[in-house]
Amino acid sequence: LLGSVLHFLSLCLHKGYLYYPDLLYDPLIKDRYATCFVGDSAVNSLRGWWLAQVWHGVIKPEWFQTWELLYSPFDFHFIIYAVFYYFFGFAELAGKFINSIFSMGAAILIYYIAKDIFDKKIARLAAVFAAFFPSIILWSVTDLKEPVNSFLFCLAIFSVQRFLFLYKFRYLFFLLMSFLNIFIRYLSGIYIIIF
């Protein structure tokens, strides 16, 4: 609900990002406008859209190999949005809900982490605090990468904890996947997880 309200408020107030309307670049960029309440969200949305268009063969990958790194959509984070836009088109509002799923996934993992260490009452409180923390709410309605990073950190902690408690090797697989993702997306986060 908050995501929808902020999206339509951004449309009404014309808060967004028209990415360099320059004829030197492709008309796809010239004519594409992304709404945002937080500036980076619009840029991330557009990069995901452009990467989807590269996959569709509409624009050439060489286009984004310019001196201006802001044009390059070849960052692991944008693949999530690019996959969504590839199948559904530039459905920007719907794309923002992806982060809501990751934020709720992190809250669910925090519930299980707290339940294993403490009890169900504390686990419920931890999950509610995690789900309704103001930063998480803001990140959940934008195209920023914090919800995905939070989910991956929680998945790494959950996997280690479950492996130590249950000795099931499937949790090592989840740990490896979260480590690989964190390593690709957020290199310094590996040190935090190892610690």
Coordinates of C-alpha atoms in Angstrom, one line a residue:
L1 CA 0.0 0.0 0.0
L2 CA 2.8 2.4 0.9
G3 CA 4.7 1.5 -2.3
S4 CA 1.6 2.3 -4.4
V5 CA 0.9 5.6 -2.6
L6 CA 4.5 6.8 -3.0
H7 CA 4.6 5.7 -6.6
F8 CA 1.5 7.6 -7.5
L9 CA 2.6 10.6 -5.4
S10 CA 5.8 10.6 -7.3
L11 CA 3.9 10.6 -10.5
C12 CA 1.6 13.5 -9.4
L13 CA 4.5 15.6 -8.1
H14 CA 6.7 14.6 -11.1
K15 CA 9.4 13.3 -8.8
G16 CA 11.6 11.0 -10.8
Y17 CA 14.5 10.8 -13.1
L18 CA 14.7 11.4 -16.9
Y19 CA 18.0 9.8 -17.7
Y20 CA 20.1 12.1 -19.8
P21 CA 17.7 13.0 -22.7
D22 CA 20.5 13.2 -25.2
L23 CA 20.2 12.3 -28.9
L24 CA 23.7 10.9 -28.7
Y25 CA 22.3 7.9 -26.9
D26 CA 19.5 5.6 -27.8
P27 CA 15.8 6.8 -28.0
L28 CA 15.0 4.1 -25.4
I29 CA 17.0 6.2 -22.9
K30 CA 15.7 9.5 -24.2
D31 CA 12.1 8.6 -23.8
R32 CA 12.3 6.6 -20.6
Y33 CA 11.3 8.2 -17.3
A34 CA 11.3 6.5 -14.0
T35 CA 9.5 7.7 -10.9
C36 CA 11.2 7.7 -7.5
F37 CA 10.9 8.9 -4.0
V38 CA 14.6 8.1 -3.5
G39 CA 16.9 9.1 -6.4
D40 CA 18.9 5.9 -6.8
S41 CA 15.7 3.9 -7.1
A42 CA 14.8 5.4 -10.4
V43 CA 18.4 4.9 -11.8
N44 CA 18.3 1.2 -10.6
S45 CA 14.9 0.8 -12.3
L46 CA 16.2 2.2 -15.6
R47 CA 19.3 0.1 -15.5
G48 CA 17.3 -3.1 -15.0
W49 CA 15.1 -2.0 -17.9
W50 CA 18.0 -1.4 -20.2
L51 CA 19.6 -4.7 -19.3
A52 CA 16.3 -6.5 -20.2
Q53 CA 16.4 -4.6 -23.5
V54 CA 19.9 -5.8 -24.1
W55 CA 18.7 -9.4 -23.6
H56 CA 15.8 -8.8 -25.9
G57 CA 18.2 -7.6 -28.6
V58 CA 16.6 -4.2 -28.8
I59 CA 19.7 -2.3 -27.9
K60 CA 23.4 -3.3 -28.2
P61 CA 25.5 -4.0 -25.2
E62 CA 28.3 -1.9 -26.6
W63 CA 26.2 1.1 -25.9
F64 CA 26.8 0.9 -22.2
Q65 CA 30.6 0.6 -22.5
T66 CA 31.0 4.4 -22.3
W67 CA 33.2 6.5 -20.0
E68 CA 30.0 7.3 -18.0
L69 CA 29.6 4.4 -15.6
L70 CA 26.1 5.5 -14.7
Y71 CA 25.0 4.1 -18.1
S72 CA 26.2 0.6 -17.5
P73 CA 23.5 -1.8 -16.4
F74 CA 25.9 -4.7 -16.0
D75 CA 25.9 -4.9 -12.2
F76 CA 24.7 -8.0 -10.4
H77 CA 22.0 -6.1 -8.5
F78 CA 20.2 -5.0 -11.7
I79 CA 19.7 -8.6 -12.9
I80 CA 16.8 -9.1 -10.4
Y81 CA 14.9 -6.2 -12.0
A82 CA 16.1 -7.1 -15.5
V83 CA 14.6 -10.6 -15.2
F84 CA 11.3 -9.1 -14.1
Y85 CA 11.2 -6.4 -16.8
Y86 CA 12.3 -9.0 -19.4
F87 CA 9.1 -11.0 -18.8
F88 CA 6.6 -8.2 -17.8
G89 CA 7.9 -5.0 -19.5
F90 CA 8.7 -1.8 -17.6
A91 CA 6.2 -2.4 -14.9
E92 CA 8.0 -0.1 -12.5
L93 CA 5.5 -0.2 -9.6
A94 CA 5.3 -4.0 -9.7
G95 CA 9.1 -4.2 -9.9
K96 CA 9.3 -2.3 -6.6
F97 CA 7.4 -5.1 -4.8
I98 CA 10.3 -7.4 -5.4
N99 CA 12.1 -5.7 -2.5
S100 CA 9.0 -6.1 -0.3
I101 CA 9.4 -9.9 -0.8
F102 CA 13.1 -9.8 0.2
S103 CA 12.3 -7.6 3.3
M104 CA 9.6 -10.0 4.4
G105 CA 11.9 -12.9 3.7
A106 CA 14.6 -11.3 6.0
A107 CA 12.0 -10.8 8.7
I108 CA 10.9 -14.5 8.5
L109 CA 14.6 -15.6 8.7
I110 CA 15.1 -13.3 11.7
Y111 CA 12.1 -15.0 13.4
Y112 CA 13.7 -18.4 13.0
I113 CA 17.1 -17.2 14.1
A114 CA 15.7 -15.7 17.3
K115 CA 13.5 -18.7 17.9
D116 CA 16.5 -21.0 17.8
I117 CA 18.4 -18.9 20.3
F118 CA 15.6 -17.7 22.6
D119 CA 11.9 -18.5 22.3
K120 CA 8.8 -17.9 20.2
K121 CA 7.8 -14.7 22.0
I122 CA 11.1 -13.0 21.5
A123 CA 11.2 -14.4 17.9
R124 CA 7.8 -12.8 17.1
L125 CA 9.0 -9.5 18.6
A126 CA 12.2 -9.6 16.6
A127 CA 10.4 -10.4 13.4
V128 CA 7.9 -7.5 13.9
F129 CA 10.7 -5.1 14.7
A130 CA 12.6 -6.3 11.6
A131 CA 9.5 -6.0 9.3
F132 CA 8.5 -2.6 10.5
F133 CA 11.8 -0.9 11.0
P134 CA 11.5 2.5 9.2
S135 CA 14.5 2.0 7.0
I136 CA 13.2 -1.5 5.9
I137 CA 9.8 0.0 5.1
L138 CA 11.4 2.7 3.0
W139 CA 13.8 0.3 1.2
S140 CA 10.9 -2.1 0.6
V141 CA 9.1 0.4 -1.6
T142 CA 12.1 1.4 -3.7
D143 CA 14.5 -0.3 -6.1
L144 CA 17.5 -0.1 -3.8
K145 CA 19.6 -3.1 -3.0
E146 CA 19.5 -3.0 0.8
P147 CA 16.5 -5.4 1.1
V148 CA 18.3 -8.1 -1.0
N149 CA 21.6 -7.5 1.0
S150 CA 19.6 -7.8 4.3
F151 CA 18.0 -11.0 3.2
L152 CA 21.4 -12.5 2.1
F153 CA 23.0 -11.6 5.5
C154 CA 20.1 -13.2 7.4
L155 CA 20.2 -16.3 5.1
A156 CA 23.9 -16.7 5.9
I157 CA 23.4 -16.4 9.7
F158 CA 20.3 -18.7 9.5
S159 CA 22.3 -21.3 7.5
V160 CA 25.2 -21.4 9.9
Q161 CA 22.9 -21.6 12.9
R162 CA 20.8 -24.4 11.4
F163 CA 23.8 -26.3 10.3
L164 CA 25.3 -26.2 13.8
F165 CA 22.0 -27.2 15.4
L166 CA 20.8 -29.8 13.0
Y167 CA 23.9 -31.0 11.0
K168 CA 21.9 -31.0 7.8
F169 CA 24.1 -30.3 4.7
R170 CA 21.4 -28.5 2.8
Y171 CA 22.1 -25.5 5.0
L172 CA 25.7 -25.5 3.8
F173 CA 24.2 -25.1 0.3
F174 CA 22.2 -22.1 1.4
L175 CA 25.3 -20.7 3.2
L176 CA 27.3 -21.1 0.0
M177 CA 24.6 -19.4 -2.1
S178 CA 24.3 -16.5 0.3
F179 CA 28.1 -16.1 0.5
L180 CA 28.5 -16.1 -3.3
N181 CA 25.7 -13.6 -3.7
I182 CA 27.1 -11.3 -1.0
F183 CA 30.6 -11.7 -2.4
I184 CA 29.4 -10.5 -5.8
R185 CA 27.1 -7.8 -4.5
Y186 CA 28.8 -6.5 -1.5
L187 CA 32.4 -7.5 -1.1
S188 CA 33.1 -6.0 2.4
G189 CA 30.0 -7.8 3.7
I190 CA 31.9 -11.1 3.6
Y191 CA 34.1 -9.9 6.5
I192 CA 31.1 -9.1 8.6
I193 CA 29.5 -12.5 7.9
I194 CA 32.8 -14.4 8.6
F195 CA 33.1 -12.6 11.9

